[in-house]
Amino acid sequence: MTVSITDVARAAGVSASTVSRALRGRPGVSEEVRAQITAVAAQLGYIASQSASSLASGRTFTIGVVVPYVGRWFFGTVLDAAEQVFSAAGYDVLLYNLGSPEARKRFFTKLPVRKRVDAVLSLLIPEAEEAAALRSLGVPLATTVGGPLPGFTVVGIDDRAGAESAVRHLVNLGHRRIGMISGTSGPLHWTTPIDRRQAYLDVLADAGIEHDPALEADGDYTVQGGERAMIELLAASRPPTAVFAQSDEMAMGALRALRRHRLKVPEDVSVVGFDDHELADVMGLTTIAQPVAGEGAEAARLLLRQLDEPDAEPSRHVQMPLRFVLRETTAPPNPRGPQ
Amino acid sequence: MTVSITDVARAAGVSASTVSRALRGRPGVSEEVRAQITAVAAQLGYIASQSASSLASGRTFTIGVVVPYVGRWFFGTVLDAAEQVFSAAGYDVLLYNLGSPEARKRFFTKLPVRKRVDAVLSLLIPEAEEAAALRSLGVPLATTVGGPLPGFTVVGIDDRAGAESAVRHLVNLGHRRIGMISGTSGPLHWTTPIDRRQAYLDVLADAGIEHDPALEADGDYTVQGGERAMIELLAASRPPTAVFAQSDEMAMGALRALRRHRLKVPEDVSVVGFDDHELADVMGLTTIAQPVAGEGAEAARLLLRQLDEPDAEPSRHVQMPLRFVLRETTAPPNPRGPQ
DNA sequence: CTGTTAGCGCATTCAA
DNA sequence: TTGAATGCGCTAACAG
């Protein structure tokens, strides 16, 4: 019932190989024959079987995308952009959502992508063995998170520079007691929280401000965590007049905690985030914007390029530009407030 | 280099067919032989080629998921939950992100999922011809949006009841001038905005409140649209004292417009949304919670069941429960405010 | 430029 | 319970 390549060949009065060549735009077919075959194929509604094609050629025209949590804004946005690039180039996307430890383990032990994909885009930071497992696939690899990783093309941002401009903004406004809500370090290779924290320390030192450990709290990169962290900071003997949250989601949690404490933002406390979450604008959050969709699209493009030119050097590191976005959650410290 | 079924067969001293049967748990293999083969396969790191397997059997163990926009919270959350169910059952997910008209057209004309998937979960409402194209695939179909659709299993909510409880809440608080920010109707089959609007009209009528067309504005289901719509409502000769937004995202846009207009929520204007977006809690938004992840998981489960029992009736309609969530954006009308 | 010949790796008859 | 033969639908190498 389903029309195969031989059906098309018969209807067009040619051989199957000619149909194959014609439809895939390969050379060695006269234009008239190609046109005729194309017409017949369209009329018959012929679509090549992916399985048969990739079994015969080894190519799958499919990209595997590995994500820790699709529902989260950051990952959803990266995935969205990457998928558009892939599908525009004729590639399908196999999605693996590895939120739970079981799913993650299952994926890396069974490696269901084996022989199923031409390349892999990982939005999660692989542990050492996981990275090795991916490399064993023998296909181009890329990621949009974490630092340089052998065998991977990585598209990222300058976490250090971004965090610096955020904290410097607070310093320039006149703040001296500047708190930080950070994310847990997570996997070993995840340099982001470390880099952002280092920038915070550097700017403070540079401004001659002594670092107070009581002004740092862990927000776990979640809204709830950010809220908890802010509450913690407010409980300090001398609470901060400004806070740098390492992500917008934690910053939003902080805003909520402040509102519950009847503290005004930015009059009583300033808050600056990082990422430029889609809702940061609605909440008036001052932040460091990173081109999330751009990162996904760029990683996808680099992967496709490697597929086209297998000779080019396999891995590289691209840094995307950051942008400081001034909104309504930052202001000079309140002179009547607590110092 | 890559180990095939014959390699395993040779190493185990049996035939390829026996390996195939043993590894897939089919009957007709003695337990000792099966155990031995399993061990050898594991040791060799054998993974069956998906292409070869599905070419031979017709089964792909892959589900196609069609999404209008992965980056949006609602779809990302549904996808996340569905993927977990699928992958736990041993199915891979092929993702199609159909945000742009070109991508959508490309998908439905080329139907890349043909012969590639065992079932399709659509998170977008197909037009008539699109639905027909999907049905032509001859595989089980499901969706989590829109009303009943021939050939589809649909998992949804009672939009009418949800919207009613939202508007009734405002009426019970004493509001008489109640505005609504609605979404455009979109595809013909999309009954959601129509149902929610009808509920709004019904509750007003039931409360003896005359409907004022100037109190309705289109918010396009986006934050920006919600903001514009709220501004529009505020420009009315007699602006509303309360607003029902048909989605949380539009409600958030409305909150922003109100803040910019220096109007206090809920003192000056009450706002109630719909969905219970992950950030609704942070913003203190009163809303109607729908179990988004639950819908995705349930749809996935129903699809898998159809795969297991092809005899069961092909399509059905499931309604998931809604929940009214009272937060901080609604209160009785301000007696000193404009009536 | 086109057709013929072989597989790609596996699942599924049919025999044994 | 097992093995040998056959074909899934297509691509690639080789002829012509």
XYZ file of C-alpha atoms (C1' of nucleotides) in Angstrom:
710
model
C 0.000 0.000 0.000
C 2.774 2.424 0.870
C 4.573 3.556 -2.256
C 8.206 2.574 -2.555
C 11.054 3.620 -4.781
C 10.421 0.795 -7.220
C 6.842 1.959 -7.675
C 8.146 5.350 -8.692
C 10.769 3.749 -10.926
C 8.199 1.648 -12.699
C 5.773 4.539 -13.142
C 8.530 6.726 -14.513
C 9.950 4.011 -16.692
C 13.434 4.143 -15.159
C 15.461 2.158 -12.665
C 15.350 2.554 -8.908
C 18.868 3.911 -8.761
C 17.981 6.679 -11.168
C 15.049 7.616 -8.997
C 17.294 7.646 -5.975
C 19.842 9.853 -7.695
C 17.226 12.159 -9.136
C 15.342 12.754 -5.930
C 18.425 13.382 -3.862
C 19.823 15.887 -6.308
C 22.869 13.828 -7.097
C 24.697 14.404 -10.373
C 24.463 11.963 -13.233
C 20.841 12.480 -14.168
C 19.652 14.510 -17.113
C 17.460 17.417 -16.188
C 14.478 16.168 -18.129
C 14.552 12.761 -16.526
C 14.968 14.350 -13.126
C 12.008 16.624 -13.689
C 9.884 13.754 -14.841
C 10.816 11.598 -11.878
C 10.190 14.432 -9.472
C 6.745 14.902 -10.925
C 5.875 11.232 -10.773
C 7.143 10.953 -7.208
C 5.115 13.927 -6.119
C 2.022 12.607 -7.800
C 2.408 9.230 -6.151
C 3.152 10.867 -2.809
C 6.404 9.036 -2.478
C 8.541 9.633 0.608
C 11.778 7.713 1.020
C 11.864 5.386 3.985
C 14.243 6.817 6.498
C 15.133 3.411 7.878
C 15.990 1.921 4.528
C 17.890 4.972 3.455
C 20.027 5.191 6.538
C 20.578 1.467 6.636
C 21.988 1.626 3.141
C 23.916 4.873 3.419
C 24.882 5.127 7.042
C 23.533 8.663 7.144
C 20.492 9.295 9.307
C 19.773 12.988 8.773
C 18.880 13.070 12.410
C 20.460 14.992 15.261
C 20.262 13.857 18.854
C 19.585 16.599 21.376
C 20.143 15.878 25.034
C 18.469 18.152 27.551
C 18.364 18.124 31.343
C 14.890 19.609 31.523
C 12.902 20.749 28.497
C 10.349 22.566 30.590
C 12.848 25.097 31.863
C 12.947 28.369 29.962
C 16.650 28.325 29.211
C 16.722 24.838 27.746
C 13.420 25.187 25.962
C 14.667 28.330 24.286
C 17.967 26.823 23.211
C 16.207 23.732 21.925
C 13.677 25.796 20.073
C 16.313 27.734 18.184
C 18.468 24.701 17.488
C 15.550 22.704 16.172
C 14.691 25.442 13.716
C 18.185 25.393 12.297
C 18.254 21.628 12.072
C 14.876 21.200 10.468
C 15.536 23.984 7.986
C 18.582 22.017 6.907
C 16.547 18.864 6.481
C 17.501 17.189 9.733
C 15.109 15.696 12.223
C 15.643 15.983 15.955
C 15.621 13.120 18.412
C 14.983 14.531 21.856
C 16.257 13.043 25.095
C 15.038 14.623 28.280
C 17.361 13.524 31.061
C 15.903 15.214 34.119
C 15.753 12.222 36.397
C 18.848 10.277 37.413
C 17.247 7.101 36.077
C 16.582 8.615 32.672
C 20.108 9.906 32.581
C 21.612 6.584 33.521
C 19.404 4.735 31.078
C 20.475 7.034 28.287
C 24.184 6.801 28.872
C 24.274 3.061 29.405
C 22.034 2.104 26.496
C 23.040 5.005 24.279
C 19.881 4.787 22.174
C 21.289 7.331 19.761
C 23.897 4.922 18.561
C 23.596 4.448 14.815
C 20.570 6.703 14.934
C 22.058 10.184 14.696
C 24.633 12.035 12.658
C 25.551 14.373 15.508
C 24.678 15.204 19.112
C 23.924 18.520 20.762
C 24.123 18.249 24.522
C 22.509 20.902 26.700
C 23.681 19.196 29.815
C 27.189 18.950 31.097
C 28.326 15.379 30.809
C 30.354 13.759 33.558
C 33.684 12.350 32.458
C 32.363 8.895 31.563
C 29.283 10.369 29.945
C 31.425 12.539 27.720
C 33.469 9.493 26.841
C 30.317 7.591 25.962
C 29.247 10.378 23.656
C 32.648 10.528 22.017
C 32.460 6.797 21.424
C 29.574 7.462 19.063
C 32.053 8.811 16.597
C 29.882 11.736 15.520
C 30.299 15.515 15.869
C 29.432 16.804 19.338
C 28.457 20.234 20.606
C 27.178 21.879 23.764
C 25.943 25.276 24.905
C 26.797 24.920 28.540
C 29.955 24.644 30.557
C 33.541 25.254 29.692
C 35.761 23.717 27.026
C 35.305 19.978 26.726
C 37.525 17.699 24.635
C 35.804 16.573 21.498
C 32.987 19.090 21.826
C 32.272 22.311 20.037
C 31.127 24.649 22.766
C 29.105 27.788 22.327
C 28.998 29.797 25.490
C 29.318 33.184 27.078
C 31.904 35.002 29.118
C 30.441 34.333 32.553
C 33.199 36.256 34.206
C 32.693 39.433 32.203
C 28.933 39.267 32.545
C 28.973 38.863 36.299
C 31.544 41.609 36.589
C 29.380 44.148 34.838
C 26.433 43.175 37.031
C 28.313 43.633 40.281
C 30.146 46.701 39.057
C 26.804 48.284 38.297
C 25.844 47.890 41.949
C 29.181 49.252 43.099
C 28.846 52.239 40.822
C 25.445 52.989 42.271
C 27.182 53.349 45.623
C 26.400 50.023 47.243
C 28.910 48.594 49.692
C 27.010 45.710 51.189
C 26.399 43.584 48.153
C 25.037 40.094 48.562
C 25.147 37.233 46.114
C 22.728 34.423 45.458
C 24.637 31.669 43.726
C 23.811 28.307 42.228
C 25.170 25.051 43.515
C 28.175 23.920 41.592
C 26.495 20.814 40.223
C 28.648 18.666 37.950
C 32.356 19.144 38.214
C 32.710 20.578 34.773
C 30.195 23.288 35.389
C 32.316 26.362 35.633
C 29.471 28.865 35.448
C 28.764 29.359 39.159
C 32.452 29.363 39.902
C 33.234 31.962 37.276
C 30.380 34.208 38.277
C 31.379 34.025 41.907
C 34.975 34.804 41.120
C 33.873 37.881 39.218
C 31.857 38.974 42.230
C 34.880 38.613 44.489
C 37.135 40.408 42.020
C 34.893 43.417 41.666
C 34.458 43.718 45.422
C 38.206 43.543 45.932
C 38.781 46.005 43.161
C 36.381 48.421 44.832
C 38.084 47.975 48.178
C 35.083 46.274 49.711
C 35.768 43.545 52.191
C 34.101 40.256 51.395
C 31.550 39.110 53.951
C 30.714 35.383 53.738
C 27.383 36.078 55.453
C 26.330 37.866 52.285
C 26.481 34.748 50.126
C 23.664 32.227 49.911
C 22.853 29.272 47.721
C 19.791 29.560 45.517
C 20.051 26.290 43.595
C 19.245 28.040 40.304
C 15.538 27.929 41.065
C 12.896 30.466 41.974
C 12.207 28.776 45.293
C 15.899 28.533 46.032
C 16.320 32.213 45.278
C 13.538 33.048 47.671
C 15.073 30.951 50.426
C 18.477 32.461 49.807
C 17.123 35.995 50.007
C 15.383 35.229 53.285
C 18.679 33.926 54.552
C 20.495 37.082 53.520
C 17.861 39.267 55.144
C 18.402 37.426 58.394
C 22.034 38.516 58.530
C 23.017 40.926 61.251
C 23.748 43.522 58.597
C 21.694 42.614 55.533
C 22.763 43.679 52.051
C 21.469 46.797 50.309
C 21.911 45.123 46.949
C 21.962 41.577 45.641
C 23.466 39.940 42.591
C 21.584 36.785 41.694
C 23.428 34.406 39.403
C 20.267 33.745 37.433
C 17.053 35.594 36.738
C 14.999 32.811 38.183
C 16.776 33.155 41.516
C 16.432 36.926 41.239
C 12.694 36.521 40.842
C 12.563 34.408 43.954
C 14.506 37.124 45.729
C 12.046 39.778 44.583
C 9.270 37.746 46.020
C 10.992 37.341 49.376
C 11.588 41.074 49.496
C 7.962 41.821 48.726
C 6.871 39.476 51.482
C 9.208 41.271 53.865
C 7.597 44.554 52.847
C 10.879 45.799 51.476
C 10.723 47.981 48.406
C 12.741 47.302 45.281
C 14.836 49.221 44.406
C 14.308 51.786 47.194
C 15.292 49.445 50.021
C 17.172 46.754 48.161
C 18.526 46.559 44.615
C 18.472 43.309 42.673
C 20.302 42.379 39.504
C 19.958 39.054 37.748
C 21.611 37.156 34.912
C 20.180 35.681 31.679
C 17.360 37.996 30.658
C 14.629 35.462 31.151
C 11.589 36.022 28.966
C 9.717 37.353 31.975
C 12.531 39.527 33.307
C 11.117 42.368 31.286
C 7.667 42.008 32.824
C 9.146 42.072 36.273
C 11.321 45.049 35.467
C 14.428 43.119 36.406
C 17.823 44.641 35.703
C 19.984 41.881 34.306
C 22.739 40.639 32.041
C 21.222 39.445 28.799
C 22.672 36.418 27.130
C 21.503 35.466 23.636
C 20.024 32.132 24.605
C 18.316 31.400 21.320
C 21.406 32.619 19.504
C 23.527 30.119 21.361
C 21.285 27.252 20.347
C 21.198 28.369 16.730
C 24.946 28.872 16.588
C 25.695 25.500 18.117
C 23.355 23.902 15.615
C 25.038 25.698 12.738
C 28.503 24.648 13.840
C 27.329 21.080 14.094
C 25.899 21.176 10.581
C 29.100 22.646 9.286
C 31.071 19.769 10.757
C 28.707 17.426 9.013
C 29.325 19.181 5.727
C 33.058 19.495 6.091
C 34.305 16.516 8.070
C 37.858 17.681 7.482
C 37.665 20.915 9.433
C 39.086 20.921 12.936
C 36.615 19.066 15.127
C 36.211 21.302 18.121
C 36.231 24.947 19.052
C 35.010 27.434 21.581
C 32.711 30.305 20.657
C 31.761 33.131 22.989
C 28.489 34.933 22.411
C 28.072 38.596 23.325
C 26.457 39.746 26.568
C 24.464 42.885 27.123
C 23.723 44.823 30.287
C 20.015 45.612 30.555
C 19.016 48.365 32.921
C 15.474 48.107 34.187
C 13.763 49.018 37.414
C 15.181 46.867 40.186
C 18.401 48.752 40.817
C 19.023 52.192 42.332
C 21.458 53.909 44.694
C 21.288 52.723 48.296
C 18.673 54.300 50.489
C 20.451 56.916 52.659
C 17.933 56.378 55.432
C 18.158 52.631 55.215
C 20.468 50.363 57.155
C 24.062 50.525 56.055
C 34.070 -1.888 13.769
C 30.506 -1.551 14.964
C 29.274 -4.852 16.340
C 26.331 -6.431 14.539
C 23.969 -9.234 15.306
C 26.089 -11.739 13.401
C 29.095 -10.860 15.538
C 27.087 -11.717 18.609
C 25.791 -14.867 16.980
C 29.264 -16.029 16.114
C 30.649 -15.217 19.549
C 27.801 -17.069 21.202
C 27.954 -19.988 18.827
C 24.355 -19.638 17.679
C 22.505 -18.236 14.694
C 21.500 -14.627 14.176
C 17.826 -15.475 14.447
C 18.341 -16.954 17.876
C 20.151 -13.838 19.000
C 17.310 -11.727 17.708
C 14.728 -13.804 19.533
C 16.749 -13.994 22.724
C 17.464 -10.307 23.016
C 13.916 -9.231 22.352
C 12.474 -11.618 24.891
C 10.540 -13.621 22.345
C 9.577 -17.214 23.150
C 11.301 -20.163 21.592
C 14.671 -19.816 23.263
C 15.854 -21.906 26.159
C 16.687 -19.916 29.253
C 20.299 -20.989 29.330
C 20.917 -19.997 25.731
C 19.145 -16.702 26.315
C 21.251 -15.956 29.350
C 24.411 -16.790 27.486
C 23.493 -14.618 24.523
C 22.534 -11.746 26.770
C 25.901 -11.961 28.460
C 27.824 -12.067 25.205
C 25.843 -9.175 23.765
C 26.469 -7.059 26.840
C 30.136 -7.865 26.789
C 30.448 -6.942 23.145
C 28.395 -3.805 23.692
C 25.920 -4.803 21.068
C 23.006 -2.461 20.333
C 20.567 -3.391 17.599
C 20.521 -0.989 14.696
C 17.290 0.926 14.836
C 17.196 1.372 11.071
C 17.673 -2.280 10.292
C 15.258 -3.334 12.956
C 12.474 -1.053 11.882
C 13.080 -1.741 8.224
C 12.579 -5.417 8.880
C 9.748 -5.206 11.373
C 7.904 -2.022 10.558
C 8.023 -0.943 14.195
C 10.116 2.104 14.997
C 9.750 2.492 18.766
C 9.673 6.185 18.129
C 6.948 8.733 18.798
C 6.611 11.935 16.832
C 5.794 15.014 18.899
C 4.619 18.118 17.113
C 4.865 21.419 18.960
C 4.060 24.970 17.951
C 6.773 26.489 20.098
C 8.988 24.483 22.447
C 10.303 27.557 24.197
C 6.917 28.458 25.589
C 6.286 27.315 29.124
C 3.077 25.461 28.410
C 4.420 23.381 25.548
C 7.785 22.803 27.144
C 6.082 21.468 30.234
C 3.748 19.168 28.334
C 6.621 17.902 26.216
C 8.772 17.339 29.249
C 6.198 15.146 30.915
C 5.307 13.258 27.768
C 8.914 12.537 26.940
C 9.452 11.021 30.362
C 6.593 8.619 29.849
C 7.728 7.672 26.379
C 11.354 7.122 27.209
C 10.499 5.129 30.311
C 8.553 2.810 28.019
C 11.490 2.434 25.681
C 10.333 4.867 23.031
C 12.396 7.653 21.543
C 10.916 11.025 20.699
C 11.223 12.806 17.373
C 10.546 16.483 17.937
C 9.039 18.839 15.379
C 8.923 22.496 16.290
C 6.458 24.168 13.980
C 6.559 27.784 15.084
C 7.044 29.399 11.724
C 4.541 29.033 8.905
C 7.300 27.684 6.659
C 8.274 24.997 9.146
C 4.652 24.058 9.547
C 4.035 23.867 5.858
C 7.221 21.912 5.292
C 6.210 19.419 7.922
C 2.723 18.787 6.669
C 3.630 18.558 3.003
C 6.688 16.375 3.410
C 5.420 14.525 6.467
C 8.904 13.474 7.559
C 7.416 11.272 10.244
C 6.013 8.902 7.691
C 7.372 5.423 8.294
C 9.442 6.860 11.106
C 7.073 6.832 14.056
C 4.630 4.483 15.706
C 2.393 7.293 16.930
C 2.077 11.072 16.975
C 1.358 13.465 19.821
C 0.351 16.858 18.520
C 0.507 19.888 20.788
C -0.812 22.120 18.092
C -4.273 22.205 16.689
C -4.183 20.912 13.150
C -6.202 22.564 10.421
C -8.580 20.249 8.606
C -6.082 19.181 5.930
C -3.318 18.888 8.489
C -5.422 16.567 10.595
C -6.162 14.545 7.489
C -2.464 14.332 6.693
C -1.775 13.031 10.168
C -4.570 10.490 9.936
C -3.106 9.295 6.652
C -0.080 8.102 8.576
C -2.169 5.283 9.901
C -0.809 5.496 13.439
C -2.428 6.385 16.773
C -2.855 10.129 17.289
C -3.297 12.264 20.386
C -3.382 15.916 21.376
C -3.551 18.001 24.537
C -5.117 21.077 23.029
C -8.422 21.935 21.487
C -11.712 20.150 21.407
C -12.645 16.694 20.182
C -11.016 15.832 16.886
C -11.870 12.774 14.781
C -9.155 10.152 14.966
C -7.430 11.806 17.912
C -7.314 10.969 21.559
C -7.620 14.312 23.277
C -6.613 15.139 26.814
C -7.868 18.539 27.839
C -9.585 20.599 30.466
C -13.001 22.091 30.973
C -12.262 25.594 29.734
C -15.782 26.677 30.387
C -15.823 25.626 34.027
C -12.382 27.064 34.669
C -13.170 30.449 33.223
C -16.466 30.491 35.077
C -14.841 30.058 38.437
C -12.341 32.793 37.620
C -14.970 35.344 36.678
C -17.316 34.273 39.429
C -14.560 34.907 41.920
C -14.405 38.511 40.755
C -18.162 38.853 40.889
C -18.242 37.453 44.395
C -15.680 39.999 45.482
C -18.180 42.658 44.452
C -16.815 43.715 41.079
C -19.290 44.929 38.479
C -16.996 46.326 35.822
C -15.060 43.249 34.871
C -12.820 43.320 31.831
C -11.455 40.427 29.850
C -8.218 39.987 27.999
C -8.720 37.238 25.483
C -6.589 35.398 22.998
C -7.169 35.522 19.292
C -9.184 32.620 18.055
C -6.352 31.236 15.953
C -7.154 28.047 14.074
C -10.796 27.267 13.592
C -10.722 24.241 15.793
C -9.347 26.113 18.729
C -12.282 26.286 21.037
C -10.374 27.482 24.068
C -10.752 31.264 23.635
C -14.333 30.822 22.557
C -15.233 28.665 25.535
C -13.515 30.930 28.007
C -15.232 33.961 26.581
C -18.607 32.278 26.674
C -18.081 31.471 30.327
C -17.272 35.129 30.968
C -20.501 36.216 29.277
C -22.518 33.603 31.104
C -21.287 34.586 34.523
C -21.892 38.269 33.847
C -25.405 37.552 32.644
C -26.031 35.307 35.581
C -24.973 38.106 37.926
C -27.186 40.591 36.161
C -24.246 42.589 34.856
C -24.640 44.130 31.443
C -21.902 43.223 29.031
C -19.798 46.152 27.851
C -17.820 45.444 24.651
C -15.377 48.194 25.578
C -14.207 45.948 28.406
C -12.888 43.257 26.089
C -9.453 43.397 24.475
C -7.274 41.002 22.543
C -4.022 39.937 24.166
C -2.814 37.409 21.624
C -1.832 34.966 24.381
C 1.444 36.755 24.922
C 2.893 38.948 27.643
C 3.261 41.886 25.311
C -0.240 41.401 23.993
C -1.579 41.326 27.522
C 0.170 44.567 28.278
C -1.259 46.260 25.206
C -4.720 44.936 25.955
C -4.602 46.265 29.515
C -3.553 49.675 28.283
C -6.475 49.591 25.929
C -8.878 48.724 28.721
C -7.509 51.483 30.905
C -8.215 53.958 28.142
C -11.937 53.197 28.251
C -14.225 55.920 29.484
C -15.057 53.759 32.472
C -12.172 51.351 32.992
C -12.658 48.002 34.708
C -12.010 47.419 38.404
C -11.107 43.815 37.701
C -9.761 41.853 34.777
C -9.928 38.216 33.768
C -7.004 37.310 31.527
C -7.433 34.129 29.531
C -3.840 33.135 30.227
C -1.297 33.841 32.925
C 1.115 35.251 30.404
C -1.396 37.871 29.368
C -2.179 38.498 33.021
C 1.481 39.190 33.647
C 1.527 41.691 30.831
C -1.529 43.311 32.389
C 0.195 43.536 35.765
C 3.041 45.317 34.131
C 0.780 47.827 32.386
C -0.957 48.523 35.678
C 2.328 49.083 37.449
C 3.412 51.493 34.757
C 0.145 53.349 35.184
C 0.862 53.575 38.900
C -2.229 51.554 39.676
C -2.034 49.188 42.603
C -2.935 45.531 42.381
C -5.251 44.457 43.915
C -6.196 47.730 45.614
C -7.074 49.569 42.407
C -7.537 46.712 40.000
C -7.881 42.962 40.504
C -6.374 40.502 38.057
C -7.031 36.802 37.652
C -5.287 34.585 35.147
C -5.558 31.072 33.791
C -3.020 28.189 33.674
C -0.895 28.562 36.789
C 2.302 29.342 34.951
C 5.447 28.354 36.805
C 6.056 32.006 37.653
C 2.477 32.818 38.625
C 3.384 31.962 42.162
C 6.301 34.388 42.221
C 4.111 37.154 40.944
C 1.367 36.340 43.419
C -1.115 35.868 40.614
C -4.551 34.491 41.418
C -5.356 31.953 38.732
C -6.989 28.749 37.571
C -4.449 25.949 37.734
C -4.457 23.312 35.050
C -2.269 20.210 35.430
C -0.098 20.880 32.405
C 2.478 18.180 33.031
C -0.309 15.792 33.920
C -1.949 16.395 30.576
C 1.241 15.561 28.718
C 1.834 12.431 30.742
C -1.738 11.257 30.369
C -1.760 11.797 26.622
C 1.489 9.870 26.350
C 0.077 7.016 28.399
C -3.063 6.791 26.298
C -0.948 6.687 23.171
C 1.183 3.877 24.531
C -1.906 1.970 25.487
C -3.193 2.197 21.937
C 0.114 0.835 20.770
C -0.194 -2.091 23.126
C -3.820 -2.813 22.438
C -4.538 -1.916 18.824
C -8.018 -3.346 19.211
C -9.288 -0.890 21.777
C -11.448 1.967 20.583
C -9.154 4.423 18.826
C -10.152 7.773 20.226
C -11.505 9.354 23.359
C -11.752 12.561 25.284
C -10.289 12.988 28.753
C -10.834 16.021 30.968
C -8.239 16.853 33.578
C -9.211 18.589 36.839
C -8.831 22.336 37.380
C -8.102 24.121 40.619
C -8.769 27.685 41.701
C -5.650 29.220 43.243
C -6.142 32.304 45.371
C -3.096 34.524 45.634
C -2.552 38.234 45.960
C -3.861 39.932 42.844
C -7.547 39.916 43.641
C -9.535 41.846 46.255
C -12.860 43.647 46.590
C -13.193 46.811 44.497
C -11.783 49.979 45.976
C -14.735 51.976 47.366
C -12.925 55.215 46.648
C -11.913 54.150 43.158
C -13.774 54.878 39.964
C -16.891 52.834 39.532
C 23.767 9.479 -18.360
C 21.563 5.109 -16.939
C 20.793 0.162 -15.438
C 22.452 -4.025 -12.829
C 24.234 -6.065 -8.899
C 25.092 -6.279 -4.067
C 24.584 -5.557 0.261
C 23.210 -2.385 4.824
C 21.419 -5.320 9.714
C 17.747 -7.255 11.275
C 12.986 -9.917 11.789
C 10.407 -13.384 10.118
C 8.732 -17.166 7.725
C 9.610 -22.180 7.053
C 12.075 -26.461 7.985
C 14.378 -29.330 10.777
C 14.201 -25.115 20.557
C 17.104 -23.806 16.754
C 18.951 -22.609 11.933
C 18.650 -21.339 6.941
C 16.526 -18.635 3.701
C 14.184 -14.460 2.339
C 13.085 -9.695 2.053
C 12.234 -4.878 4.340
C 13.547 -0.255 0.869
C 17.171 1.959 -0.261
C 22.172 3.425 -1.736
C 26.634 2.591 -3.805
C 29.860 0.462 -6.777
C 30.339 -1.174 -11.092
C 29.209 -1.711 -15.908
C 27.658 -0.191 -20.041
